[in-house]
PDB file of C-alpha atoms in Angstrom:
ATOM      1  CA  UNK A 216     132.917 150.417  69.862  1.00  0.00           C
ATOM      2  CA  UNK A 217     133.085 148.480  66.635  1.00  0.00           C
ATOM      3  CA  UNK A 218     130.087 148.830  64.370  1.00  0.00           C
ATOM      4  CA  UNK A 219     128.841 148.242  60.872  1.00  0.00           C
ATOM      5  CA  UNK A 220     126.114 150.106  59.015  1.00  0.00           C
ATOM      6  CA  UNK A 221     124.198 149.128  55.922  1.00  0.00           C
ATOM      7  CA  UNK A 222     122.291 152.275  55.011  1.00  0.00           C
ATOM      8  CA  UNK A 223     119.829 150.630  52.612  1.00  0.00           C
ATOM      9  CA  UNK A 224     117.161 148.195  53.754  1.00  0.00           C
ATOM     10  CA  UNK A 225     116.522 147.167  50.163  1.00  0.00           C
ATOM     11  CA  UNK A 226     118.235 147.523  46.815  1.00  0.00           C
ATOM     12  CA  UNK A 227     116.351 146.922  43.577  1.00  0.00           C
ATOM     13  CA  UNK A 228     118.148 146.323  40.324  1.00  0.00           C
ATOM     14  CA  UNK A 229     117.251 144.944  36.923  1.00  0.00           C
ATOM     15  CA  UNK A 230     118.855 141.735  35.758  1.00  0.00           C
ATOM     16  CA  UNK A 231     122.029 142.408  33.800  1.00  0.00           C
ATOM     17  CA  UNK A 232     122.649 145.746  35.457  1.00  0.00           C
ATOM     18  CA  UNK A 233     125.484 146.360  37.899  1.00  0.00           C
ATOM     19  CA  UNK A 234     124.626 146.216  41.581  1.00  0.00           C
ATOM     20  CA  UNK A 235     126.082 147.817  44.682  1.00  0.00           C
ATOM     21  CA  UNK A 236     125.208 147.046  48.288  1.00  0.00           C
ATOM     22  CA  UNK A 237     126.668 149.590  50.665  1.00  0.00           C
ATOM     23  CA  UNK A 238     128.495 149.031  53.931  1.00  0.00           C
ATOM     24  CA  UNK A 239     130.375 151.413  56.211  1.00  0.00           C
ATOM     25  CA  UNK A 240     132.262 150.489  59.312  1.00  0.00           C
ATOM     26  CA  UNK A 241     133.672 151.974  62.465  1.00  0.00           C
ATOM     27  CA  UNK A 242     136.558 150.172  64.146  1.00  0.00           C
ATOM     28  CA  UNK A 243     139.673 150.963  66.052  1.00  0.00           C
ATOM     29  CA  UNK A 244     142.691 149.617  64.234  1.00  0.00           C
ATOM     30  CA  UNK A 245     142.717 147.762  60.947  1.00  0.00           C
ATOM     31  CA  UNK A 246     139.372 146.238  60.004  1.00  0.00           C
ATOM     32  CA  UNK A 247     138.711 142.643  59.063  1.00  0.00           C
ATOM     33  CA  UNK A 248     135.611 142.881  56.863  1.00  0.00           C
ATOM     34  CA  UNK A 249     133.264 140.221  55.530  1.00  0.00           C
ATOM     35  CA  UNK A 250     130.210 139.831  53.344  1.00  0.00           C
ATOM     36  CA  UNK A 251     127.689 137.048  53.848  1.00  0.00           C
ATOM     37  CA  UNK A 252     124.567 136.155  51.886  1.00  0.00           C
ATOM     38  CA  UNK A 253     121.435 134.550  53.273  1.00  0.00           C
ATOM     39  CA  UNK A 254     118.872 132.881  51.026  1.00  0.00           C
ATOM     40  CA  UNK A 255     115.364 132.296  52.399  1.00  0.00           C
ATOM     41  CA  UNK A 256     115.315 129.754  55.226  1.00  0.00           C
ATOM     42  CA  UNK A 257     119.025 129.140  54.860  1.00  0.00           C
ATOM     43  CA  UNK A 258     122.149 129.874  56.854  1.00  0.00           C
ATOM     44  CA  UNK A 259     124.734 132.528  56.223  1.00  0.00           C
ATOM     45  CA  UNK A 260     127.058 131.811  53.334  1.00  0.00           C
ATOM     46  CA  UNK A 261     130.459 133.445  53.199  1.00  0.00           C
ATOM     47  CA  UNK A 262     131.026 135.541  50.067  1.00  0.00           C
ATOM     48  CA  UNK A 263     134.312 137.352  50.540  1.00  0.00           C
ATOM     49  CA  UNK A 264     136.609 139.050  53.005  1.00  0.00           C
ATOM     50  CA  UNK A 265     139.132 141.829  53.312  1.00  0.00           C
ATOM     51  CA  UNK A 266     141.941 141.434  55.809  1.00  0.00           C
ATOM     52  CA  UNK A 267     144.918 142.976  54.078  1.00  0.00           C
ATOM     53  CA  UNK A 268     146.314 143.491  50.603  1.00  0.00           C
ATOM     54  CA  UNK A 269     144.491 144.709  47.500  1.00  0.00           C
ATOM     55  CA  UNK A 270     141.552 146.981  48.161  1.00  0.00           C
ATOM     56  CA  UNK A 271     139.456 145.157  45.575  1.00  0.00           C
ATOM     57  CA  UNK A 272     138.656 141.646  46.714  1.00  0.00           C
ATOM     58  CA  UNK A 273     136.899 139.016  44.656  1.00  0.00           C
ATOM     59  CA  UNK A 274     134.605 136.398  46.062  1.00  0.00           C
ATOM     60  CA  UNK A 275     132.049 133.777  45.233  1.00  0.00           C
ATOM     61  CA  UNK A 276     129.383 133.976  42.488  1.00  0.00           C
ATOM     62  CA  UNK A 277     131.094 136.888  40.709  1.00  0.00           C
ATOM     63  CA  UNK A 278     130.836 139.266  43.647  1.00  0.00           C
ATOM     64  CA  UNK A 279     133.575 141.675  44.589  1.00  0.00           C
ATOM     65  CA  UNK A 280     133.994 144.362  47.207  1.00  0.00           C
ATOM     66  CA  UNK A 281     136.090 147.466  47.444  1.00  0.00           C
ATOM     67  CA  UNK A 282     137.754 148.453  50.678  1.00  0.00           C
ATOM     68  CA  UNK A 283     138.055 152.222  51.023  1.00  0.00           C
ATOM     69  CA  UNK A 284     139.905 153.251  54.145  1.00  0.00           C
ATOM     70  CA  UNK A 285     139.356 156.999  53.785  1.00  0.00           C
ATOM     71  CA  UNK A 286     135.610 156.529  53.461  1.00  0.00           C
ATOM     72  CA  UNK A 287     135.516 153.600  55.904  1.00  0.00           C
ATOM     73  CA  UNK A 288     133.457 151.664  53.400  1.00  0.00           C
ATOM     74  CA  UNK A 289     133.348 148.133  52.050  1.00  0.00           C
ATOM     75  CA  UNK A 290     130.691 148.115  49.344  1.00  0.00           C
ATOM     76  CA  UNK A 291     129.673 144.875  47.679  1.00  0.00           C
ATOM     77  CA  UNK A 292     129.477 144.933  43.896  1.00  0.00           C
ATOM     78  CA  UNK A 293     128.687 142.785  40.927  1.00  0.00           C
ATOM     79  CA  UNK A 294     129.009 143.902  37.299  1.00  0.00           C
ATOM     80  CA  UNK A 295     125.900 142.082  36.059  1.00  0.00           C
ATOM     81  CA  UNK A 296     123.127 141.042  38.439  1.00  0.00           C
ATOM     82  CA  UNK A 297     121.217 137.767  38.168  1.00  0.00           C
ATOM     83  CA  UNK A 298     117.711 137.066  39.417  1.00  0.00           C
ATOM     84  CA  UNK A 299     119.254 134.306  41.524  1.00  0.00           C
ATOM     85  CA  UNK A 300     121.291 136.938  43.394  1.00  0.00           C
ATOM     86  CA  UNK A 301     118.104 138.048  45.135  1.00  0.00           C
ATOM     87  CA  UNK A 302     118.754 137.458  48.826  1.00  0.00           C
ATOM     88  CA  UNK A 303     119.614 139.139  52.117  1.00  0.00           C
ATOM     89  CA  UNK A 304     123.177 140.437  52.343  1.00  0.00           C
ATOM     90  CA  UNK A 305     125.085 141.117  55.540  1.00  0.00           C
ATOM     91  CA  UNK A 306     128.277 143.054  56.017  1.00  0.00           C
ATOM     92  CA  UNK A 307     130.284 142.148  59.109  1.00  0.00           C
ATOM     93  CA  UNK A 308     133.432 143.229  60.907  1.00  0.00           C
ATOM     94  CA  UNK A 309     135.581 141.276  63.287  1.00  0.00           C
ATOM     95  CA  UNK A 310     135.458 142.675  66.800  1.00  0.00           C
ATOM     96  CA  UNK A 311     138.971 142.915  68.142  1.00  0.00           C
ATOM     97  CA  UNK A 312     137.907 144.720  71.294  1.00  0.00           C
ATOM     98  CA  UNK A 313     137.491 141.245  72.745  1.00  0.00           C
ATOM     99  CA  UNK A 314     139.842 138.336  72.195  1.00  0.00           C
ATOM    100  CA  UNK A 315     137.224 136.029  70.736  1.00  0.00           C
ATOM    101  CA  UNK A 316     137.088 137.542  67.283  1.00  0.00           C
ATOM    102  CA  UNK A 317     133.323 137.521  67.144  1.00  0.00           C
ATOM    103  CA  UNK A 318     131.585 139.132  64.193  1.00  0.00           C
ATOM    104  CA  UNK A 319     129.496 142.275  64.388  1.00  0.00           C
ATOM    105  CA  UNK A 320     126.889 142.392  61.659  1.00  0.00           C
ATOM    106  CA  UNK A 321     125.137 145.175  59.868  1.00  0.00           C
ATOM    107  CA  UNK A 322     121.362 145.152  59.774  1.00  0.00           C
ATOM    108  CA  UNK A 323     121.260 143.532  56.367  1.00  0.00           C
ATOM    109  CA  UNK A 324     120.207 144.665  52.905  1.00  0.00           C
ATOM    110  CA  UNK A 325     117.634 142.838  50.824  1.00  0.00           C
ATOM    111  CA  UNK A 326     118.647 142.667  47.193  1.00  0.00           C
ATOM    112  CA  UNK A 327     115.851 142.259  44.666  1.00  0.00           C
ATOM    113  CA  UNK A 328     116.893 141.547  41.104  1.00  0.00           C
ATOM    114  CA  UNK A 329     114.009 141.799  38.659  1.00  0.00           C
ATOM    115  CA  UNK A 330     113.986 140.039  35.278  1.00  0.00           C
TER     116      UNK A 330
ATOM    117  CA  UNK B 134     135.440 123.400  54.037  1.00  0.00           C
ATOM    118  CA  UNK B 135     132.782 121.031  55.378  1.00  0.00           C
ATOM    119  CA  UNK B 136     129.573 122.644  56.466  1.00  0.00           C
ATOM    120  CA  UNK B 137     128.443 123.064  60.017  1.00  0.00           C
ATOM    121  CA  UNK B 138     125.311 120.976  60.590  1.00  0.00           C
ATOM    122  CA  UNK B 139     122.596 122.020  62.988  1.00  0.00           C
ATOM    123  CA  UNK B 140     119.669 120.050  64.334  1.00  0.00           C
ATOM    124  CA  UNK B 141     116.767 120.381  64.412  1.00  0.00           C
ATOM    125  CA  UNK B 142     116.042 122.702  61.517  1.00  0.00           C
ATOM    126  CA  UNK B 143     112.840 123.864  63.163  1.00  0.00           C
ATOM    127  CA  UNK B 144     111.578 123.479  66.710  1.00  0.00           C
ATOM    128  CA  UNK B 145     108.308 124.587  68.210  1.00  0.00           C
ATOM    129  CA  UNK B 146     108.117 124.667  71.974  1.00  0.00           C
ATOM    130  CA  UNK B 147     105.779 125.815  74.694  1.00  0.00           C
ATOM    131  CA  UNK B 148     106.775 128.852  76.707  1.00  0.00           C
ATOM    132  CA  UNK B 149     108.655 127.788  79.829  1.00  0.00           C
ATOM    133  CA  UNK B 150     109.972 124.580  78.313  1.00  0.00           C
ATOM    134  CA  UNK B 151     113.630 123.710  77.891  1.00  0.00           C
ATOM    135  CA  UNK B 152     115.121 123.385  74.426  1.00  0.00           C
ATOM    136  CA  UNK B 153     118.464 122.083  73.268  1.00  0.00           C
ATOM    137  CA  UNK B 154     119.839 123.130  69.920  1.00  0.00           C
ATOM    138  CA  UNK B 155     122.632 121.034  68.467  1.00  0.00           C
ATOM    139  CA  UNK B 156     125.576 121.738  66.231  1.00  0.00           C
ATOM    140  CA  UNK B 157     127.114 118.600  64.715  1.00  0.00           C
ATOM    141  CA  UNK B 158     129.675 117.482  63.693  1.00  0.00           C
ATOM    142  CA  UNK B 159     132.429 119.796  64.674  1.00  0.00           C
ATOM    143  CA  UNK B 160     135.799 119.695  62.971  1.00  0.00           C
ATOM    144  CA  UNK B 161     139.051 120.546  64.616  1.00  0.00           C
ATOM    145  CA  UNK B 162     138.351 124.232  64.974  1.00  0.00           C
ATOM    146  CA  UNK B 163     139.072 125.979  68.191  1.00  0.00           C
ATOM    147  CA  UNK B 164     136.458 128.715  68.227  1.00  0.00           C
ATOM    148  CA  UNK B 165     132.739 128.068  68.131  1.00  0.00           C
ATOM    149  CA  UNK B 166     129.972 130.592  68.306  1.00  0.00           C
ATOM    150  CA  UNK B 167     126.249 130.888  68.649  1.00  0.00           C
ATOM    151  CA  UNK B 168     124.464 133.779  66.997  1.00  0.00           C
ATOM    152  CA  UNK B 169     120.798 134.683  66.947  1.00  0.00           C
ATOM    153  CA  UNK B 170     118.649 136.371  64.318  1.00  0.00           C
ATOM    154  CA  UNK B 171     115.196 137.543  65.326  1.00  0.00           C
ATOM    155  CA  UNK B 172     112.948 137.573  62.284  1.00  0.00           C
ATOM    156  CA  UNK B 173     113.708 140.538  60.066  1.00  0.00           C
ATOM    157  CA  UNK B 174     116.501 141.788  62.265  1.00  0.00           C
ATOM    158  CA  UNK B 175     120.251 141.589  62.222  1.00  0.00           C
ATOM    159  CA  UNK B 176     122.410 138.716  63.346  1.00  0.00           C
ATOM    160  CA  UNK B 177     123.520 139.088  66.972  1.00  0.00           C
ATOM    161  CA  UNK B 178     126.343 137.422  68.838  1.00  0.00           C
ATOM    162  CA  UNK B 179     125.331 135.259  71.778  1.00  0.00           C
ATOM    163  CA  UNK B 180     128.374 133.376  73.013  1.00  0.00           C
ATOM    164  CA  UNK B 181     131.796 132.139  72.012  1.00  0.00           C
ATOM    165  CA  UNK B 182     133.335 128.892  73.160  1.00  0.00           C
ATOM    166  CA  UNK B 183     137.068 128.273  73.124  1.00  0.00           C
ATOM    167  CA  UNK B 184     138.973 125.284  74.389  1.00  0.00           C
ATOM    168  CA  UNK B 185     135.816 123.880  75.962  1.00  0.00           C
ATOM    169  CA  UNK B 186     135.039 127.009  77.911  1.00  0.00           C
ATOM    170  CA  UNK B 187     132.904 130.080  77.381  1.00  0.00           C
ATOM    171  CA  UNK B 188     135.282 132.836  76.309  1.00  0.00           C
ATOM    172  CA  UNK B 189     132.751 135.621  75.864  1.00  0.00           C
ATOM    173  CA  UNK B 190     129.040 136.112  76.164  1.00  0.00           C
ATOM    174  CA  UNK B 191     126.706 138.928  75.236  1.00  0.00           C
ATOM    175  CA  UNK B 192     124.068 140.643  77.316  1.00  0.00           C
ATOM    176  CA  UNK B 193     121.488 138.414  75.647  1.00  0.00           C
ATOM    177  CA  UNK B 194     123.170 135.305  77.035  1.00  0.00           C
ATOM    178  CA  UNK B 195     121.666 135.387  80.499  1.00  0.00           C
ATOM    179  CA  UNK B 196     121.273 132.618  83.070  1.00  0.00           C
ATOM    180  CA  UNK B 197     118.632 130.917  80.947  1.00  0.00           C
ATOM    181  CA  UNK B 198     121.270 130.025  78.370  1.00  0.00           C
ATOM    182  CA  UNK B 199     124.111 127.525  78.556  1.00  0.00           C
ATOM    183  CA  UNK B 200     126.511 125.900  76.100  1.00  0.00           C
ATOM    184  CA  UNK B 201     128.291 122.563  76.258  1.00  0.00           C
ATOM    185  CA  UNK B 202     130.338 120.092  74.296  1.00  0.00           C
ATOM    186  CA  UNK B 203     128.889 117.015  75.991  1.00  0.00           C
ATOM    187  CA  UNK B 204     130.840 114.402  74.055  1.00  0.00           C
ATOM    188  CA  UNK B 205     133.719 116.363  72.605  1.00  0.00           C
ATOM    189  CA  UNK B 206     132.148 116.833  69.190  1.00  0.00           C
ATOM    190  CA  UNK B 207     128.559 117.994  69.530  1.00  0.00           C
ATOM    191  CA  UNK B 208     128.146 121.608  70.558  1.00  0.00           C
ATOM    192  CA  UNK B 209     124.834 122.462  72.190  1.00  0.00           C
ATOM    193  CA  UNK B 210     122.937 125.571  73.166  1.00  0.00           C
ATOM    194  CA  UNK B 211     120.382 125.079  75.903  1.00  0.00           C
ATOM    195  CA  UNK B 212     117.629 127.494  76.836  1.00  0.00           C
ATOM    196  CA  UNK B 213     116.263 126.449  80.203  1.00  0.00           C
ATOM    197  CA  UNK B 214     112.911 128.178  80.277  1.00  0.00           C
ATOM    198  CA  UNK B 215     111.949 129.612  76.926  1.00  0.00           C
ATOM    199  CA  UNK B 216     110.203 132.929  76.543  1.00  0.00           C
ATOM    200  CA  UNK B 217     108.229 134.225  73.581  1.00  0.00           C
ATOM    201  CA  UNK B 218     111.039 136.623  72.755  1.00  0.00           C
ATOM    202  CA  UNK B 219     113.448 133.712  72.342  1.00  0.00           C
ATOM    203  CA  UNK B 220     111.747 132.941  69.036  1.00  0.00           C
ATOM    204  CA  UNK B 221     114.471 133.398  66.432  1.00  0.00           C
ATOM    205  CA  UNK B 222     116.888 131.670  64.106  1.00  0.00           C
ATOM    206  CA  UNK B 223     119.872 130.346  65.999  1.00  0.00           C
ATOM    207  CA  UNK B 224     123.114 129.850  64.115  1.00  0.00           C
ATOM    208  CA  UNK B 225     126.143 127.888  65.124  1.00  0.00           C
ATOM    209  CA  UNK B 226     129.468 128.933  63.599  1.00  0.00           C
ATOM    210  CA  UNK B 227     133.024 127.721  63.608  1.00  0.00           C
ATOM    211  CA  UNK B 228     136.148 129.677  62.939  1.00  0.00           C
ATOM    212  CA  UNK B 229     139.815 128.979  62.628  1.00  0.00           C
ATOM    213  CA  UNK B 230     142.201 131.794  63.339  1.00  0.00           C
ATOM    214  CA  UNK B 231     141.278 135.237  62.121  1.00  0.00           C
ATOM    215  CA  UNK B 232     139.638 134.105  58.918  1.00  0.00           C
ATOM    216  CA  UNK B 233     136.009 133.839  58.042  1.00  0.00           C
ATOM    217  CA  UNK B 234     133.415 132.108  60.152  1.00  0.00           C
ATOM    218  CA  UNK B 235     131.392 129.241  58.686  1.00  0.00           C
ATOM    219  CA  UNK B 236     127.768 129.050  59.693  1.00  0.00           C
ATOM    220  CA  UNK B 237     125.293 126.246  59.962  1.00  0.00           C
ATOM    221  CA  UNK B 238     121.930 126.412  58.252  1.00  0.00           C
ATOM    222  CA  UNK B 239     120.314 127.469  61.511  1.00  0.00           C
ATOM    223  CA  UNK B 240     117.562 126.253  63.792  1.00  0.00           C
ATOM    224  CA  UNK B 241     114.311 128.166  63.696  1.00  0.00           C
ATOM    225  CA  UNK B 242     112.946 128.241  67.233  1.00  0.00           C
ATOM    226  CA  UNK B 243     109.313 129.147  67.676  1.00  0.00           C
ATOM    227  CA  UNK B 244     108.061 129.639  71.229  1.00  0.00           C
ATOM    228  CA  UNK B 245     104.285 129.557  71.601  1.00  0.00           C
TER     229      UNK B 245
END
């Protein structure tokens, strides 16, 4: 079965420092991986995706993620965190075991950036 | 990409009542989805809708749930007889091909 794990419920980082939000996946075949961000009382906003190509993908708001096939990971990164980055972050993988392409989400990681 | 718009943003309903959550307008995407997020928990797939038919549904999507495109643009999720455990954020999403899904801002359903 396809699955995604986010091992940290919360990540705390000081403003200006680099941040990493971890994600590992388990899929059969090549993974289609996504990161979404959710601000309080808001919907899910797409940040970036990996489907094929370069292992380092760049997305919105200065975020990037590194696909590592050997470690089955897709960690979200940003070189310099902002207080406004504080939000709930979800990693997701496309489920190809069905033909609908639905997303399977990790449990989410709360990012707290302190001034 | 235009956003997916959901109405209402928040709905409070009595247990046992019917609710209809709406997703409007819909662009010319083929795949539509409903997901649910119980407070503090992860986002879960409910149902996918392709070419005006349900293409897949999860275990959560039991007989109390139904989806429709009543007028060819609006996309609705109906819960016939709400239970307390149906309280959650409900998200509509659209997707074209194998790319990313775009989500609405969600409807917060509170069943009392």
